[in-house]
XYZ file of C-alpha atoms in Angstrom:
672
model
C -54.073 -64.955 -52.415
C -51.596 -67.468 -53.739
C -52.008 -70.070 -56.680
C -53.471 -73.668 -55.613
C -50.475 -75.412 -53.985
C -47.993 -72.836 -53.350
C -46.848 -70.684 -50.286
C -48.471 -66.740 -50.627
C -45.198 -64.798 -49.981
C -46.506 -61.330 -50.493
C -46.651 -58.704 -48.029
C -49.516 -57.479 -48.139
C -53.056 -59.423 -47.234
C -56.077 -59.175 -47.494
C -58.498 -57.331 -44.701
C -59.898 -59.830 -42.521
C -64.113 -58.530 -42.123
C -63.392 -56.504 -45.249
C -66.544 -53.455 -45.736
C -65.984 -51.286 -48.878
C -68.120 -49.429 -48.126
C -66.745 -48.515 -44.537
C -63.606 -47.481 -46.465
C -65.158 -45.321 -49.304
C -67.018 -43.537 -46.041
C -63.138 -43.307 -44.049
C -61.213 -41.674 -47.360
C -64.412 -40.139 -47.982
C -63.834 -38.507 -44.043
C -60.623 -37.802 -44.024
C -60.470 -36.105 -47.262
C -63.083 -33.840 -47.122
C -62.586 -30.469 -45.517
C -59.465 -28.178 -45.167
C -56.003 -30.852 -45.473
C -56.400 -34.563 -45.319
C -55.372 -36.794 -42.515
C -52.660 -38.693 -44.755
C -52.391 -41.486 -42.082
C -55.463 -41.852 -42.152
C -55.033 -42.596 -45.650
C -51.494 -44.799 -45.284
C -53.101 -46.862 -42.620
C -55.709 -48.159 -45.003
C -54.504 -48.208 -48.727
C -51.596 -49.822 -47.620
C -53.409 -52.586 -45.382
C -55.480 -53.469 -48.591
C -54.980 -56.060 -50.817
C -55.373 -54.162 -54.023
C -58.847 -56.744 -54.822
C -59.951 -55.174 -52.917
C -58.521 -51.624 -53.220
C -60.333 -51.356 -56.969
C -63.600 -52.730 -54.211
C -63.601 -49.525 -52.958
C -62.680 -47.722 -56.165
C -65.800 -48.825 -57.057
C -67.907 -48.135 -53.666
C -65.946 -44.566 -53.410
C -68.146 -43.940 -57.094
C -71.365 -45.507 -55.883
C -71.501 -43.526 -52.136
C -70.351 -39.532 -54.107
C -70.039 -40.227 -57.168
C -66.929 -39.149 -57.568
C -63.403 -40.905 -58.587
C -61.586 -42.120 -55.661
C -57.928 -42.274 -57.510
C -58.629 -38.255 -58.985
C -60.150 -37.755 -55.019
C -56.248 -38.785 -54.202
C -54.186 -37.027 -56.679
C -56.204 -33.465 -55.431
C -55.584 -34.092 -51.949
C -51.946 -35.483 -52.172
C -48.601 -34.512 -53.050
C -45.331 -35.202 -54.673
C -43.605 -39.036 -53.535
C -46.332 -39.755 -51.705
C -49.418 -39.405 -53.922
C -47.404 -41.273 -56.787
C -47.060 -44.362 -54.822
C -50.651 -44.190 -52.800
C -51.977 -43.737 -56.502
C -49.908 -46.318 -57.947
C -51.352 -48.896 -55.004
C -55.334 -47.760 -56.396
C -54.672 -49.587 -59.370
C -55.416 -53.091 -60.855
C -51.111 -54.551 -61.282
C -52.367 -54.819 -64.795
C -52.955 -51.597 -65.232
C -50.959 -49.632 -62.750
C -47.163 -51.307 -65.514
C -49.308 -50.562 -68.422
C -49.269 -46.740 -66.816
C -45.435 -47.184 -65.985
C -44.712 -48.519 -69.495
C -46.695 -45.245 -71.328
C -44.495 -43.366 -68.998
C -41.451 -44.392 -69.793
C -42.172 -44.372 -73.661
C -44.376 -40.838 -73.926
C -42.143 -37.619 -74.639
C -37.847 -37.219 -75.200
C -36.087 -39.137 -73.956
C -36.842 -43.174 -73.573
C -36.951 -44.809 -69.354
C -35.377 -48.301 -71.019
C -34.327 -49.223 -66.833
C -38.164 -49.213 -66.578
C -39.076 -50.672 -70.105
C -36.601 -53.671 -68.786
C -37.097 -54.655 -65.621
C -41.448 -54.753 -67.105
C -40.864 -56.844 -69.631
C -38.254 -58.842 -68.264
C -39.489 -59.813 -64.925
C -43.505 -61.041 -65.793
C -45.015 -63.953 -66.418
C -46.596 -64.775 -69.927
C -50.433 -63.978 -68.175
C -49.008 -60.548 -66.728
C -47.502 -59.897 -69.829
C -50.595 -60.546 -71.855
C -53.024 -58.453 -69.328
C -50.285 -55.525 -68.867
C -51.095 -55.384 -73.600
C -55.320 -55.450 -73.020
C -54.790 -53.094 -70.133
C -52.690 -50.628 -72.030
C -55.131 -51.057 -75.075
C -57.649 -50.447 -72.614
C -56.649 -47.090 -71.048
C -54.744 -45.809 -74.213
C -56.863 -46.836 -76.654
C -52.970 -47.563 -78.073
C -50.879 -50.673 -79.619
C -48.387 -51.676 -76.966
C -46.063 -53.484 -79.330
C -46.554 -50.931 -81.995
C -45.327 -48.182 -79.104
C -42.380 -49.911 -78.121
C -41.816 -50.544 -82.004
C -41.381 -46.710 -82.528
C -40.188 -45.570 -79.416
C -36.669 -48.481 -79.516
C -35.082 -49.733 -82.218
C -32.127 -52.886 -83.101
C -31.401 -56.142 -80.848
C -32.953 -54.175 -77.953
C -36.226 -53.346 -79.876
C -35.947 -57.145 -81.228
C -35.922 -59.053 -77.436
C -38.786 -56.690 -76.237
C -40.967 -57.381 -78.785
C -39.786 -61.437 -78.059
C -40.679 -61.117 -74.370
C -44.116 -59.421 -75.560
C -45.826 -61.860 -77.276
C -45.909 -64.015 -73.648
C -44.936 -66.769 -75.642
C -42.385 -67.760 -72.205
C -42.346 -71.992 -72.307
C -43.895 -72.785 -69.428
C -43.171 -76.245 -69.376
C -41.236 -77.718 -65.950
C -40.244 -81.148 -68.318
C -37.261 -80.695 -69.285
C -35.095 -82.715 -72.464
C -31.124 -82.517 -71.212
C -30.216 -83.367 -75.142
C -31.914 -79.291 -76.209
C -29.868 -78.248 -73.120
C -26.833 -79.350 -74.623
C -27.948 -77.693 -77.768
C -28.675 -74.487 -76.771
C -25.771 -74.026 -74.099
C -23.666 -74.775 -77.528
C -25.520 -72.773 -79.478
C -25.262 -70.287 -76.972
C -20.993 -70.981 -77.127
C -21.284 -70.381 -81.235
C -23.027 -67.453 -81.395
C -20.651 -65.445 -78.795
C -17.534 -66.582 -77.653
C -17.426 -68.990 -80.993
C -18.328 -66.448 -83.381
C -16.225 -63.736 -85.230
C -18.698 -61.466 -84.508
C -21.467 -62.400 -82.442
C -24.984 -64.177 -83.297
C -28.156 -61.314 -81.722
C -30.996 -63.596 -82.924
C -29.852 -67.567 -80.794
C -29.537 -65.480 -78.113
C -32.884 -63.584 -78.617
C -34.492 -67.184 -80.034
C -33.265 -69.084 -76.857
C -33.607 -66.658 -73.859
C -36.476 -65.462 -75.368
C -38.780 -68.509 -75.275
C -37.026 -71.218 -73.436
C -38.770 -71.945 -69.783
C -37.428 -70.879 -66.887
C -36.542 -74.090 -66.103
C -34.900 -75.227 -69.049
C -32.870 -72.024 -69.105
C -31.117 -72.651 -65.118
C -30.284 -75.934 -66.984
C -28.440 -74.154 -70.466
C -27.171 -71.903 -67.697
C -25.916 -74.376 -66.128
C -24.656 -77.005 -69.191
C -22.724 -72.702 -70.364
C -20.830 -73.737 -67.461
C -19.796 -76.445 -68.096
C -18.326 -76.570 -71.784
C -17.199 -73.247 -72.144
C -15.990 -72.523 -68.610
C -17.221 -69.404 -67.582
C -21.040 -67.350 -66.250
C -23.862 -66.439 -69.102
C -23.946 -63.116 -67.271
C -19.835 -63.175 -68.260
C -20.273 -63.515 -72.033
C -23.537 -61.225 -72.038
C -21.294 -58.715 -70.860
C -18.579 -59.611 -73.010
C -20.643 -59.979 -76.394
C -24.114 -57.453 -76.128
C -23.546 -53.849 -74.898
C -25.794 -51.270 -74.521
C -30.020 -51.593 -73.716
C -29.312 -54.558 -75.055
C -27.476 -56.128 -72.379
C -28.613 -55.000 -69.879
C -31.880 -56.624 -71.165
C -30.294 -59.850 -71.976
C -28.465 -60.086 -68.672
C -31.976 -58.979 -66.991
C -33.780 -62.704 -68.333
C -31.062 -64.449 -66.610
C -31.208 -62.761 -63.742
C -34.444 -62.861 -63.463
C -34.521 -66.205 -64.723
C -31.978 -67.278 -61.692
C -33.744 -65.569 -59.529
C -36.659 -63.361 -59.418
C -36.232 -62.019 -55.659
C -32.962 -61.423 -55.977
C -33.732 -59.257 -59.374
C -35.747 -56.839 -57.622
C -33.444 -57.321 -53.781
C -30.325 -55.589 -56.191
C -32.704 -53.216 -58.667
C -33.997 -51.537 -54.150
C -30.996 -51.798 -53.338
C -29.719 -50.001 -56.021
C -32.581 -47.163 -56.224
C -31.351 -46.662 -52.933
C -27.433 -46.513 -52.168
C -25.422 -43.903 -52.626
C -26.744 -40.059 -52.718
C -31.004 -39.478 -53.744
C -32.293 -42.521 -54.537
C -34.924 -43.615 -57.851
C -38.184 -43.124 -55.642
C -39.701 -44.350 -58.933
C -38.306 -47.865 -58.640
C -38.713 -48.459 -55.608
C -42.552 -47.243 -55.911
C -42.559 -49.335 -58.725
C -41.055 -52.486 -57.254
C -42.322 -51.904 -53.557
C -46.321 -51.682 -55.464
C -45.929 -54.563 -57.558
C -44.126 -57.249 -55.378
C -45.896 -56.158 -52.147
C -48.867 -59.006 -53.680
C -46.142 -61.543 -55.214
C -42.843 -62.508 -53.587
C -41.963 -59.261 -51.548
C -41.498 -62.082 -48.380
C -39.014 -63.017 -50.280
C -37.558 -60.527 -51.747
C -36.969 -59.286 -47.966
C -34.759 -61.506 -47.679
C -32.377 -62.161 -50.011
C -32.070 -58.515 -49.582
C -30.725 -59.190 -46.201
C -28.398 -62.153 -46.656
C -26.728 -60.223 -49.350
C -26.541 -56.472 -48.418
C -26.105 -57.725 -44.707
C -28.786 -54.784 -43.673
C -32.936 -55.224 -43.972
C -34.560 -54.151 -46.756
C -36.672 -52.293 -43.970
C -33.553 -50.568 -42.395
C -32.415 -48.960 -46.369
C -36.151 -47.457 -46.438
C -36.094 -46.703 -42.986
C -32.713 -44.702 -43.931
C -33.432 -42.831 -47.180
C -36.737 -41.440 -47.653
C -38.939 -39.577 -44.782
C -42.711 -38.530 -43.984
C -45.796 -40.450 -45.343
C -43.931 -41.912 -47.973
C -41.498 -43.147 -45.418
C -44.152 -44.256 -43.748
C -46.311 -45.523 -45.818
C -43.624 -47.148 -47.972
C -42.389 -49.713 -44.559
C -45.997 -50.936 -44.614
C -45.202 -52.377 -47.995
C -42.327 -54.321 -47.330
C -44.253 -55.898 -43.828
C -41.369 -56.233 -40.974
C -37.621 -55.738 -40.255
C -35.567 -58.989 -40.592
C -32.279 -56.896 -38.900
C -31.242 -58.512 -35.502
C -30.558 -62.358 -34.967
C -32.507 -62.984 -31.017
C -35.149 -59.454 -31.378
C -35.562 -59.555 -35.537
C -34.936 -61.709 -38.306
C -36.153 -63.336 -41.301
C -39.765 -63.431 -42.066
C -39.151 -67.354 -42.744
C -37.976 -67.539 -39.452
C -40.482 -66.145 -37.830
C -43.409 -67.913 -39.168
C -40.781 -71.424 -38.708
C -40.941 -69.017 -34.837
C -44.341 -69.322 -34.532
C -45.007 -73.012 -35.874
C -42.542 -73.763 -33.154
C -44.725 -71.801 -30.144
C -48.041 -73.349 -31.715
C -46.421 -77.124 -31.687
C -44.999 -76.904 -27.773
C -48.463 -75.205 -26.592
C -50.880 -76.901 -29.072
C -52.896 -79.548 -27.245
C -53.992 -81.631 -29.883
C -56.197 -84.756 -28.844
C -54.788 -87.592 -31.672
C -57.502 -89.368 -33.241
C -57.757 -92.352 -35.385
C -60.789 -93.126 -37.454
C -61.342 -97.163 -36.557
C -62.500 -97.160 -32.705
C -63.767 -100.832 -30.611
C -67.027 -101.783 -32.641
C -69.710 -101.531 -29.645
C -72.004 -104.778 -29.001
C -68.972 -106.838 -30.799
C -69.957 -109.556 -30.931
C -66.055 -111.758 -32.263
C -68.264 -116.193 -33.140
C -70.565 -114.149 -34.646
C -68.267 -111.934 -37.348
C -66.098 -114.611 -37.496
C -69.191 -116.332 -39.249
C -69.601 -113.303 -41.539
C -65.622 -113.497 -42.798
C -66.288 -118.272 -43.223
C -69.476 -117.691 -45.307
C -68.069 -115.310 -47.286
C -64.864 -117.119 -47.929
C -66.691 -120.583 -48.145
C -67.465 -122.125 -52.138
C -66.892 -120.741 -55.280
C -66.444 -116.572 -55.234
C -65.791 -114.358 -52.121
C -67.161 -111.804 -51.087
C -64.610 -109.254 -50.618
C -67.041 -107.047 -49.574
C -68.180 -108.011 -46.635
C -64.605 -109.350 -45.397
C -63.866 -105.239 -45.563
C -66.724 -104.552 -44.227
C -66.776 -106.242 -40.457
C -62.810 -106.484 -40.223
C -61.904 -102.198 -41.076
C -65.055 -101.413 -39.018
C -62.615 -103.285 -35.973
C -60.859 -102.315 -33.423
C -57.144 -104.694 -34.049
C -57.932 -105.509 -30.217
C -61.349 -107.044 -31.599
C -59.203 -108.550 -34.979
C -57.646 -110.656 -32.726
C -60.267 -111.573 -29.785
C -61.880 -112.239 -34.100
C -58.877 -114.477 -35.252
C -59.111 -116.451 -31.847
C -63.222 -117.351 -32.984
C -62.188 -118.319 -36.115
C -60.026 -120.821 -35.533
C -61.934 -122.651 -31.651
C -64.847 -122.265 -34.696
C -63.639 -123.840 -37.547
C -60.274 -124.997 -36.652
C -58.613 -123.068 -39.311
C -56.023 -120.043 -39.314
C -58.122 -116.569 -40.485
C -54.881 -115.284 -41.907
C -53.934 -118.485 -44.134
C -57.070 -117.616 -45.348
C -57.447 -114.517 -46.285
C -54.279 -114.581 -47.950
C -55.653 -117.942 -49.950
C -58.658 -115.655 -50.867
C -57.448 -112.647 -51.046
C -55.018 -110.410 -53.823
C -52.371 -107.714 -54.766
C -53.273 -104.764 -52.147
C -56.250 -105.264 -50.855
C -55.097 -108.922 -49.657
C -51.504 -106.889 -48.194
C -54.026 -104.522 -46.501
C -56.396 -106.050 -44.270
C -53.619 -109.083 -44.277
C -51.548 -105.664 -42.539
C -54.671 -104.895 -40.490
C -55.416 -107.996 -38.958
C -51.797 -107.909 -37.027
C -50.566 -106.519 -33.963
C -49.976 -102.478 -34.614
C -45.536 -104.334 -33.596
C -46.226 -107.572 -35.293
C -47.583 -104.598 -39.003
C -44.386 -103.076 -37.986
C -41.576 -105.437 -37.314
C -42.777 -106.904 -40.575
C -42.437 -103.552 -43.133
C -39.119 -103.324 -41.506
C -38.218 -106.771 -42.361
C -39.210 -106.472 -46.098
C -37.230 -103.018 -45.884
C -33.793 -105.031 -45.178
C -33.961 -107.832 -46.891
C -33.245 -109.141 -50.176
C -30.379 -107.196 -52.205
C -30.254 -103.464 -51.630
C -32.278 -101.528 -48.435
C -35.622 -99.148 -48.335
C -34.833 -96.792 -46.616
C -37.531 -94.545 -46.746
C -39.563 -97.592 -44.946
C -36.536 -97.281 -41.604
C -36.865 -93.510 -41.716
C -40.687 -93.413 -41.089
C -40.884 -95.902 -39.023
C -38.527 -95.356 -36.644
C -38.224 -91.810 -36.869
C -42.043 -91.308 -35.453
C -42.568 -94.091 -33.287
C -42.295 -93.224 -29.264
C -40.490 -95.470 -26.874
C -43.242 -98.181 -25.934
C -43.915 -98.212 -29.417
C -40.497 -99.235 -30.511
C -39.976 -101.367 -27.311
C -43.224 -103.661 -28.516
C -40.733 -103.148 -32.138
C -38.061 -104.714 -31.269
C -39.823 -108.192 -28.966
C -41.937 -108.346 -32.224
C -38.561 -108.379 -34.222
C -37.278 -110.455 -32.319
C -40.111 -113.375 -31.496
C -40.964 -113.619 -35.560
C -37.513 -113.023 -37.111
C -34.835 -115.211 -34.248
C -33.112 -111.716 -34.773
C -32.415 -108.283 -32.670
C -33.894 -105.395 -34.997
C -30.418 -103.648 -34.052
C -28.100 -106.136 -35.190
C -30.165 -106.492 -38.983
C -30.738 -102.384 -39.221
C -27.285 -102.390 -38.601
C -25.275 -104.930 -40.836
C -27.541 -103.451 -43.512
C -26.592 -99.652 -43.424
C -23.317 -97.773 -42.457
C -21.972 -94.732 -41.005
C -24.034 -91.650 -39.799
C -27.165 -93.766 -40.822
C -26.736 -96.297 -38.956
C -25.312 -94.592 -36.079
C -29.205 -92.909 -36.334
C -31.723 -95.725 -36.433
C -29.543 -98.302 -33.511
C -30.581 -95.473 -31.675
C -34.020 -95.140 -31.935
C -33.721 -98.776 -31.942
C -32.915 -98.096 -27.908
C -36.311 -97.086 -26.861
C -35.003 -94.546 -24.874
C -35.624 -90.975 -26.160
C -36.053 -88.908 -22.425
C -40.225 -88.327 -21.718
C -39.818 -85.612 -19.827
C -40.344 -81.201 -19.911
C -38.752 -79.238 -21.929
C -35.558 -78.145 -19.728
C -34.829 -73.838 -21.144
C -30.600 -74.010 -19.507
C -30.344 -77.181 -21.965
C -32.578 -76.162 -24.668
C -30.391 -73.473 -24.894
C -27.053 -75.837 -24.909
C -28.391 -78.162 -27.570
C -28.780 -74.989 -30.060
C -25.219 -73.953 -29.833
C -24.219 -77.523 -30.958
C -26.900 -78.007 -33.165
C -25.962 -74.382 -34.767
C -22.102 -75.512 -34.937
C -22.764 -78.980 -35.903
C -24.933 -77.146 -39.172
C -22.628 -74.847 -39.100
C -24.256 -71.156 -38.333
C -23.594 -70.910 -34.623
C -21.095 -66.997 -34.352
C -19.037 -69.048 -32.202
C -16.251 -71.530 -32.889
C -16.666 -74.505 -30.719
C -12.975 -76.280 -29.127
C -15.034 -79.711 -29.774
C -14.360 -81.805 -32.734
C -16.504 -82.789 -35.693
C -16.984 -85.944 -35.099
C -17.992 -85.295 -31.361
C -20.172 -82.465 -32.856
C -21.991 -85.140 -34.467
C -21.762 -87.079 -31.923
C -23.585 -84.991 -29.533
C -26.354 -83.647 -32.637
C -26.996 -86.792 -32.949
C -27.830 -87.369 -29.684
C -29.628 -85.322 -29.004
C -32.421 -84.667 -31.972
C -32.131 -89.403 -31.351
C -32.861 -88.534 -27.716
C -34.314 -85.703 -25.946
C -37.621 -85.936 -25.746
C -40.079 -83.302 -28.096
C -40.958 -81.019 -25.990
C -37.180 -80.185 -25.099
C -36.333 -79.849 -28.564
C -39.816 -78.476 -29.043
C -37.659 -75.754 -27.252
C -34.073 -76.474 -28.741
C -35.456 -75.656 -32.209
C -36.639 -72.624 -30.716
C -34.479 -71.157 -29.302
C -31.904 -72.497 -32.742
C -33.807 -69.337 -34.550
C -33.531 -67.047 -32.481
C -29.789 -67.527 -32.361
C -29.539 -68.704 -36.393
C -32.655 -67.210 -38.049
C -33.100 -70.674 -39.597
C -35.094 -73.367 -39.097
C -34.119 -76.857 -38.117
C -35.592 -78.583 -41.225
C -34.317 -75.908 -43.898
C -30.468 -75.597 -42.140
C -30.854 -79.910 -42.373
C -32.467 -79.773 -45.910
C -29.606 -77.268 -47.116
C -26.574 -78.555 -45.745
C -26.599 -83.268 -45.019
C -27.541 -85.098 -47.538
C -29.419 -88.374 -48.204
C -30.106 -91.024 -45.727
C -29.157 -89.686 -43.067
C -30.459 -86.248 -44.449
C -33.927 -87.323 -45.131
C -33.955 -89.543 -41.631
C -32.959 -86.278 -39.330
C -35.869 -84.118 -41.637
C -38.603 -87.187 -40.514
C -37.027 -86.335 -36.911
C -37.392 -83.192 -36.903
C -40.898 -82.962 -38.848
C -42.019 -85.522 -36.285
C -41.258 -83.083 -33.808
C -43.196 -80.610 -35.130
C -45.882 -81.674 -36.228
C -46.506 -85.638 -36.726
C -49.791 -85.595 -38.461
C -48.459 -83.187 -41.077
C -45.705 -85.555 -41.799
C -47.728 -88.875 -42.034
C -49.759 -86.427 -44.578
C -47.515 -85.192 -46.697
C -46.215 -88.991 -47.418
C -49.718 -89.504 -48.116
C -50.021 -86.621 -50.693
C -46.601 -87.650 -52.486
C -47.709 -91.388 -52.398
C -50.434 -90.681 -54.542
C -49.842 -87.580 -56.674
C -48.893 -87.983 -60.537
C -48.294 -90.940 -62.112
C -49.001 -94.396 -60.389
C -48.743 -94.550 -56.518
C -47.149 -95.940 -54.569
C -49.767 -98.662 -52.629
C -47.397 -100.294 -51.083
C -46.472 -96.748 -48.181
C -50.540 -95.287 -49.313
C -50.847 -98.728 -47.534
C -48.058 -98.688 -44.942
C -49.972 -95.811 -43.454
C -53.528 -96.131 -43.672
C -52.876 -99.133 -41.668
C -50.703 -98.331 -38.927
C -52.428 -94.616 -38.214
C -55.970 -95.781 -38.367
C -55.879 -95.728 -34.695
C -53.651 -93.533 -33.897
C -53.846 -90.101 -35.556
C -55.569 -90.902 -39.115
C -58.105 -88.161 -37.835
C -55.402 -85.392 -37.152
C -53.800 -86.694 -40.681
C -56.976 -86.144 -42.842
C -57.044 -82.373 -41.523
C -53.635 -81.421 -41.847
C -54.389 -83.430 -45.564
C -57.188 -80.832 -46.321
C -55.130 -77.496 -44.685
C -51.419 -78.417 -46.420
C -53.080 -79.384 -50.297
C -56.367 -77.837 -50.122
C -57.791 -81.360 -51.193
C -59.433 -84.144 -48.470
C -57.793 -87.253 -47.946
C -60.792 -89.229 -49.534
C -61.270 -87.802 -52.442
C -58.039 -88.647 -53.438
C -57.982 -91.828 -52.555
C -61.567 -92.248 -54.430
C -59.182 -90.338 -57.100
C -56.749 -92.130 -57.260
C -57.272 -96.232 -56.133
C -60.223 -98.588 -56.956
C -62.447 -101.800 -56.572
C -61.985 -103.487 -53.738
C -58.945 -101.782 -52.761
C -60.699 -98.211 -52.314
C -63.574 -99.559 -51.212
C -61.208 -100.646 -47.910
C -58.989 -97.361 -47.797
C -62.029 -95.680 -47.739
C -63.793 -97.154 -44.770
C -60.129 -96.219 -42.910
C -60.339 -93.268 -44.670
C -63.306 -92.823 -42.152
C -65.170 -90.180 -43.943
C -64.833 -87.072 -46.164
C -63.546 -83.962 -44.878
């Protein structure tokens, strides 16, 4: 139901095991005879997606030769009837009906026109225009032009074209020019050039306009909303403000509309119904979170207090949950995060690599195949790839010795002279022990001009105590210096302290301690300025304790800490760190948290980012494929498919070429 790559944020989902005929029969029985079973009707309809409701309508017609919407209208009354019938229409037809009602008869419901046309995407506008034509055999633009006037009418017509730019690539020069043009069209002009406001706010992409609003604030010293209120008036002013709000945050715009629909005496039921229906499969979870943050009460509770009967029950079902009271209820995103930590805590995942020791292994035979592949003119890269990607690291170490014993030559030196580019880096990486390989990557990250902090973070935040100890030993042996000393001399501040702490390899390995976890969660909350209680500790002391908790507590214990943190604050720790920290310190702590939560998913994300968009980050791709091939690459493949709805194998195939691609695919181990 969500677009590819996007997380679904609606509150109503497809009903599992859906059967349209069975549901049609249930609704028929609920309306048969004297009276109707309203509870059964609302339970069924609010727990089906719009697509499923449309199928129910069709099945009802086929089974009983009757129109389901007509029967529902006959059986139900008042606000409850309006809500249920709205749910039965496809979104575009529901919007078309709302607009038809807004412009029919004496007077116009301008607020309804503004809400729908200011908030819908280009595609939703096109669908609305087509639905209006189909349902009423009339042209929507002609009807709106006939019912409105002035600049308000002009802006509505512009929005009705559904031609807002959708390109996220933004020109800085155009941003500056548009901000300047808006300022000159309003604040700096005698009178107002409304056409300029209409053109820019009606046509430019949301991403572009957000930057324009930032630039406008810089050059004028005031937000664009304030200038609109000063320069424009009436329905045109309200429409332009709605457009600005939807550009900034559609969820916040609807949260505000819902709040205003219910606050004070009386309830604007048409607005309440329209929004709850139209957003239930788009962004209701986002609206709920904004609502709770902005108004310090949940949307669920406000509906509960302001409505009654079956109407209330149906609205609460569409709302999908209560976000009030930390420790008892918390926002949907926090609930999801809590469930993720619970799953992380109880999941017994068997980590599997894609490269296994070869049965009937013959180190001398493999050494001969490799020598033959590199002897004489040309090199048989295929033979080298076939042998070395299908042997475990321990077996490769035996091949190194056998090659030396048989030919008196250094296999690594021969490979280096015969191979080149990305393939050489991958094959030579496979020939090192895991600790030697990590040590080499860390050395490259700190030597020379500049430091590759992302490599330091990736390795130091994800290795266990035994792996860290082996890396330290390999680093000392290869470079005659302590890893801790090189990290200290090449980094600074809190980032240095994090890396040095991780380099000690002193993470606890025991189970969770619930009492300690609660105390640790308080320290995390206080450090991230999310705690309700103030601490007597100085900020330095808090930061030291925070760092110690994340760098030395065991994974099982940290999972419990992060669950306690959510109960305490209504925030997920990763989200809080991203929001309240910055730079390398933020990235290091996020890597630790994500590694604790789901290490294969952390690496799947890194792999995806190394290949998406223009160009490929071959260093990252090689590093992860080599280092995880015998640990958890099989699990990483699964997470990759879950997260990005495409296989790692297919993405490597599409994004790389030649023998390098052949070697990567051999390590990948198969198509998912």
